[in-house]
Amino acid sequence: MIVGIFGVGAIGGSIGLRARRNGDVVLGYDADPRALELARERGAIDEATSRKELAHRADVLVIAAHLAPAVEEIERLSRAGATAASLVTDVASVKVPIARAARGLKNFVAGHPMAGTERSGVTAARADLFEGRPWAYAPSGDEELDERARSFVTSMGGEAVAMSAEDHDRIVAITSHVPQAVAYEYARMLNEVPGAERLCGPVARELLRISAMSPAMWRDIFAANADNVKRELRMLAAALQSAADELSQ
């Protein structure tokens, strides 16, 4: 099988490493030529290609870019109708805008592996990144296509979890997006206290770790899932205020 990867960062590179370990041929495209060079050096891809060649040659095409460029590429593919892949999928953290962009795109199943790293780029890629991790996908309604999506997830070591794009975005607002927002705010507060980092416990260290993730990438995610994230943040803020009030009693 030929796996094509659009965007060879930490997630795309991890997919490439796992696919090559499975015996697949991996083609890669990235807007950054240096990223492609690093991906080849680290064994995440067999060959660098153009985006047009990637769409024509891949049996499975994975759009592994950040949200905004992923939406742009999916819209381009949808307009062109120019992919021969039997499965086209993505890994973006918000699914409603992806599903909207993919209307009319043949063989597309939206996906999101619940695995990652605070580090960016293919140097952070690992072949076992998805091992035992849930991998959400939005069923297309075509059972044969959905089975191809599930088989791909399994080949990556993930556990396929079916849910609609709307349910996905509502759930990850509280399981992923709110914790990230909290981590950024916590890190900002902690950095204002001299010497505090030396006394951090494990939870504080974990918040600091994820606060190192790209703010630019997360701004796009927060904006795309704003209604869900705002609702959950306000509920958390009210709960924290109530906890503070209890301590004053």
Tab-separated table of C-alpha atoms in Angstrom:
chain	number	residue	atom	x	y	z
A	1	MET	CA	0.000	0.000	0.000
A	2	ILE	CA	1.112	3.561	-0.679
A	3	VAL	CA	0.426	6.048	2.124
A	4	GLY	CA	0.592	9.723	1.224
A	5	ILE	CA	1.103	12.293	3.978
A	6	PHE	CA	0.365	15.992	3.523
A	7	GLY	CA	2.360	17.656	6.310
A	8	VAL	CA	5.264	15.748	7.849
A	9	GLY	CA	5.347	17.211	11.344
A	10	ALA	CA	5.088	15.294	14.611
A	11	ILE	CA	1.767	13.619	13.756
A	12	GLY	CA	2.364	13.138	10.032
A	13	GLY	CA	5.875	11.903	10.716
A	14	SER	CA	4.579	9.428	13.309
A	15	ILE	CA	2.069	8.089	10.774
A	16	GLY	CA	4.893	7.741	8.271
A	17	LEU	CA	7.151	5.896	10.696
A	18	ARG	CA	4.372	3.496	11.642
A	19	ALA	CA	3.300	2.930	8.022
A	20	ARG	CA	6.858	2.146	6.946
A	21	ARG	CA	7.208	-0.212	9.905
A	22	ASN	CA	4.044	-1.911	8.616
A	23	GLY	CA	5.717	-2.384	5.231
A	24	ASP	CA	3.929	0.413	3.378
A	25	VAL	CA	5.559	2.834	0.977
A	26	VAL	CA	5.233	6.392	2.299
A	27	LEU	CA	5.154	9.524	0.161
A	28	GLY	CA	5.355	12.941	1.784
A	29	TYR	CA	4.597	16.531	0.940
A	30	ASP	CA	5.233	19.600	3.076
A	31	ALA	CA	5.320	23.309	2.292
A	32	ASP	CA	8.679	23.410	4.099
A	33	PRO	CA	11.423	21.680	2.038
A	34	ARG	CA	13.564	21.298	5.151
A	35	ALA	CA	10.763	19.350	6.864
A	36	LEU	CA	10.700	16.922	3.929
A	37	GLU	CA	14.463	16.524	4.095
A	38	LEU	CA	14.309	15.782	7.827
A	39	ALA	CA	11.422	13.356	7.306
A	40	ARG	CA	13.479	11.409	4.787
A	41	GLU	CA	16.552	11.442	7.022
A	42	ARG	CA	14.541	10.114	9.983
A	43	GLY	CA	12.859	7.408	7.917
A	44	ALA	CA	9.353	8.885	8.143
A	45	ILE	CA	8.917	8.910	4.350
A	46	ASP	CA	10.385	7.006	1.426
A	47	GLU	CA	9.999	9.805	-1.073
A	48	ALA	CA	9.117	13.507	-1.224
A	49	THR	CA	6.555	14.469	-3.856
A	50	SER	CA	4.514	17.421	-5.064
A	51	ARG	CA	1.014	17.827	-3.612
A	52	LYS	CA	-0.469	16.939	-7.012
A	53	GLU	CA	1.585	13.753	-7.300
A	54	LEU	CA	0.729	12.853	-3.707
A	55	ALA	CA	-3.008	12.932	-4.446
A	56	HIS	CA	-2.617	10.861	-7.619
A	57	ARG	CA	-0.316	8.134	-6.270
A	58	ALA	CA	-1.506	7.471	-2.708
A	59	ASP	CA	-3.848	4.618	-1.832
A	60	VAL	CA	-4.424	6.288	1.544
A	61	LEU	CA	-4.024	10.063	1.726
A	62	VAL	CA	-3.626	11.632	5.177
A	63	ILE	CA	-3.972	15.397	5.570
A	64	ALA	CA	-1.735	15.897	8.598
A	65	ALA	CA	-1.312	19.665	8.525
A	66	HIS	CA	-2.541	22.091	11.198
A	67	LEU	CA	-6.216	23.021	11.071
A	68	ALA	CA	-6.152	26.053	8.743
A	69	PRO	CA	-3.894	24.545	6.035
A	70	ALA	CA	-5.757	21.221	6.408
A	71	VAL	CA	-9.083	22.917	5.652
A	72	GLU	CA	-7.483	24.737	2.721
A	73	GLU	CA	-6.051	21.524	1.240
A	74	ILE	CA	-9.276	19.562	1.709
A	75	GLU	CA	-11.241	22.338	-0.003
A	76	ARG	CA	-8.731	22.294	-2.860
A	77	LEU	CA	-9.020	18.528	-3.262
A	78	SER	CA	-12.803	18.742	-3.089
A	79	ARG	CA	-12.909	21.347	-5.858
A	80	ALA	CA	-10.410	19.491	-8.030
A	81	GLY	CA	-11.834	16.013	-7.458
A	82	ALA	CA	-8.315	14.893	-8.252
A	83	THR	CA	-7.405	12.095	-5.868
A	84	ALA	CA	-7.187	8.407	-6.668
A	85	ALA	CA	-6.984	7.383	-2.992
A	86	SER	CA	-9.416	4.773	-1.692
A	87	LEU	CA	-9.298	6.601	1.665
A	88	VAL	CA	-8.700	10.277	2.397
A	89	THR	CA	-8.561	11.283	6.054
A	90	ASP	CA	-7.174	13.965	8.337
A	91	VAL	CA	-5.936	14.371	11.917
A	92	ALA	CA	-7.216	17.849	12.830
A	93	SER	CA	-8.360	18.661	16.371
A	94	VAL	CA	-11.689	20.193	15.289
A	95	LYS	CA	-13.979	18.246	12.990
A	96	VAL	CA	-16.956	20.440	12.007
A	97	PRO	CA	-14.956	22.786	9.718
A	98	ILE	CA	-13.140	19.776	8.267
A	99	ALA	CA	-16.408	17.972	7.502
A	100	ARG	CA	-17.772	21.143	5.910
A	101	ALA	CA	-14.694	21.531	3.719
A	102	ALA	CA	-14.823	17.881	2.627
A	103	ARG	CA	-18.340	17.935	1.202
A	104	GLY	CA	-18.069	16.415	-2.244
A	105	LEU	CA	-14.615	14.915	-1.620
A	106	LYS	CA	-14.667	11.261	-2.614
A	107	ASN	CA	-13.645	8.619	-0.049
A	108	PHE	CA	-13.166	11.096	2.805
A	109	VAL	CA	-13.522	10.130	6.474
A	110	ALA	CA	-12.684	12.790	9.079
A	111	GLY	CA	-10.393	11.563	11.853
A	112	HIS	CA	-8.567	12.698	14.970
A	113	PRO	CA	-5.998	10.615	16.893
A	114	MET	CA	-6.066	11.504	20.589
A	115	ALA	CA	-2.306	11.433	20.876
A	116	GLY	CA	0.378	14.013	20.468
A	117	THR	CA	3.351	15.799	21.962
A	118	GLU	CA	4.214	19.298	23.099
A	119	ARG	CA	7.142	19.184	20.666
A	120	SER	CA	6.681	20.064	17.023
A	121	GLY	CA	8.223	18.828	13.794
A	122	VAL	CA	9.215	15.427	12.529
A	123	THR	CA	12.034	15.161	15.091
A	124	ALA	CA	9.258	14.591	17.654
A	125	ALA	CA	7.681	11.758	15.618
A	126	ARG	CA	7.415	8.223	17.053
A	127	ALA	CA	6.169	5.034	15.438
A	128	ASP	CA	4.358	4.076	18.657
A	129	LEU	CA	2.692	7.460	19.236
A	130	PHE	CA	-0.823	6.126	18.599
A	131	GLU	CA	-0.423	2.765	20.323
A	132	GLY	CA	-3.551	1.996	22.361
A	133	ARG	CA	-4.835	5.554	21.957
A	134	PRO	CA	-8.407	6.428	20.894
A	135	TRP	CA	-8.684	7.684	17.320
A	136	ALA	CA	-12.018	9.369	16.645
A	137	TYR	CA	-13.571	9.194	13.208
A	138	ALA	CA	-16.823	10.568	11.800
A	139	PRO	CA	-18.670	7.781	9.937
A	140	SER	CA	-19.310	8.620	6.305
A	141	GLY	CA	-22.406	6.455	5.911
A	142	ASP	CA	-20.545	4.200	3.468
A	143	GLU	CA	-19.783	1.042	5.477
A	144	GLU	CA	-17.018	-0.153	3.143
A	145	LEU	CA	-15.305	3.232	3.309
A	146	ASP	CA	-15.699	3.404	7.081
A	147	GLU	CA	-14.164	-0.067	7.389
A	148	ARG	CA	-11.161	1.139	5.401
A	149	ALA	CA	-10.855	4.030	7.864
A	150	ARG	CA	-11.069	1.685	10.859
A	151	SER	CA	-8.488	-0.644	9.319
A	152	PHE	CA	-6.107	2.258	8.810
A	153	VAL	CA	-6.533	3.387	12.427
A	154	THR	CA	-5.859	-0.161	13.627
A	155	SER	CA	-2.737	-0.357	11.453
A	156	MET	CA	-1.473	2.745	13.265
A	157	GLY	CA	-2.003	1.049	16.641
A	158	GLY	CA	-5.021	3.210	17.475
A	159	GLU	CA	-8.493	2.297	18.683
A	160	ALA	CA	-11.192	3.570	16.320
A	161	VAL	CA	-14.029	5.494	18.032
A	162	ALA	CA	-17.027	6.485	15.892
A	163	MET	CA	-18.786	9.794	16.555
A	164	SER	CA	-20.255	12.677	14.604
A	165	ALA	CA	-18.181	15.786	13.931
A	166	GLU	CA	-20.495	17.792	16.194
A	167	ASP	CA	-20.229	15.346	19.091
A	168	HIS	CA	-16.457	15.201	18.673
A	169	ASP	CA	-16.061	18.966	18.903
A	170	ARG	CA	-18.382	19.204	21.905
A	171	ILE	CA	-16.479	16.481	23.785
A	172	VAL	CA	-12.909	17.545	22.991
A	173	ALA	CA	-13.759	21.062	24.162
A	174	ILE	CA	-13.713	19.718	27.740
A	175	THR	CA	-11.234	16.846	27.325
A	176	SER	CA	-8.557	18.675	25.314
A	177	HIS	CA	-9.205	22.329	24.474
A	178	VAL	CA	-10.132	23.631	27.939
A	179	PRO	CA	-7.128	21.885	29.585
A	180	GLN	CA	-4.879	23.538	27.007
A	181	ALA	CA	-6.363	26.970	27.725
A	182	VAL	CA	-5.933	26.352	31.464
A	183	ALA	CA	-2.311	25.306	30.920
A	184	TYR	CA	-1.496	28.565	29.126
A	185	GLU	CA	-3.084	30.644	31.896
A	186	TYR	CA	-1.479	28.594	34.658
A	187	ALA	CA	1.984	28.927	33.088
A	188	ARG	CA	1.497	32.683	32.813
A	189	MET	CA	0.527	32.924	36.496
A	190	LEU	CA	3.365	30.679	37.652
A	191	ASN	CA	5.970	32.616	35.675
A	192	GLU	CA	5.068	35.711	37.700
A	193	VAL	CA	6.151	33.983	40.936
A	194	PRO	CA	9.980	33.900	41.257
A	195	GLY	CA	11.324	30.437	42.000
A	196	ALA	CA	7.904	28.748	41.792
A	197	GLU	CA	8.865	26.291	39.070
A	198	ARG	CA	11.391	24.626	41.392
A	199	LEU	CA	8.558	23.565	43.717
A	200	CYS	CA	6.105	22.253	41.116
A	201	GLY	CA	4.335	18.980	41.774
A	202	PRO	CA	3.450	16.475	39.021
A	203	VAL	CA	0.174	18.144	37.993
A	204	ALA	CA	1.836	21.542	37.759
A	205	ARG	CA	4.686	20.058	35.722
A	206	GLU	CA	2.192	18.497	33.309
A	207	LEU	CA	0.415	21.828	32.858
A	208	LEU	CA	3.766	23.490	32.166
A	209	ARG	CA	4.629	20.764	29.677
A	210	ILE	CA	1.514	21.234	27.580
A	211	SER	CA	1.783	25.025	27.849
A	212	ALA	CA	4.879	24.650	25.635
A	213	MET	CA	2.671	23.707	22.657
A	214	SER	CA	2.452	26.135	19.735
A	215	PRO	CA	0.171	29.088	20.630
A	216	ALA	CA	-0.373	29.830	16.927
A	217	MET	CA	-1.697	26.325	16.273
A	218	TRP	CA	-3.956	26.503	19.319
A	219	ARG	CA	-5.361	29.923	18.413
A	220	ASP	CA	-6.795	28.321	15.256
A	221	ILE	CA	-8.232	25.429	17.272
A	222	PHE	CA	-9.807	27.687	19.905
A	223	ALA	CA	-11.328	29.912	17.221
A	224	ALA	CA	-12.737	26.972	15.264
A	225	ASN	CA	-14.373	25.438	18.359
A	226	ALA	CA	-15.097	28.721	20.117
A	227	ASP	CA	-18.726	28.141	21.107
A	228	ASN	CA	-17.985	24.819	22.809
A	229	VAL	CA	-14.784	26.050	24.457
A	230	LYS	CA	-16.379	29.267	25.766
A	231	ARG	CA	-19.243	27.325	27.331
A	232	GLU	CA	-16.938	24.884	29.105
A	233	LEU	CA	-14.509	27.588	30.244
A	234	ARG	CA	-17.365	29.570	31.779
A	235	MET	CA	-18.623	26.469	33.588
A	236	LEU	CA	-15.106	25.808	34.907
A	237	ALA	CA	-14.697	29.444	35.964
A	238	ALA	CA	-17.988	29.285	37.887
A	239	ALA	CA	-16.921	26.035	39.584
A	240	LEU	CA	-13.551	27.545	40.573
A	241	GLN	CA	-15.258	30.654	41.927
A	242	SER	CA	-17.561	28.448	43.977
A	243	ALA	CA	-14.565	26.515	45.321
A	244	ALA	CA	-12.870	29.787	46.294
A	245	ASP	CA	-16.050	30.976	48.018
A	246	GLU	CA	-16.205	27.739	50.042
A	247	LEU	CA	-12.688	28.359	51.321
A	248	SER	CA	-13.831	31.746	52.625
A	249	GLN	CA	-16.608	30.267	54.750
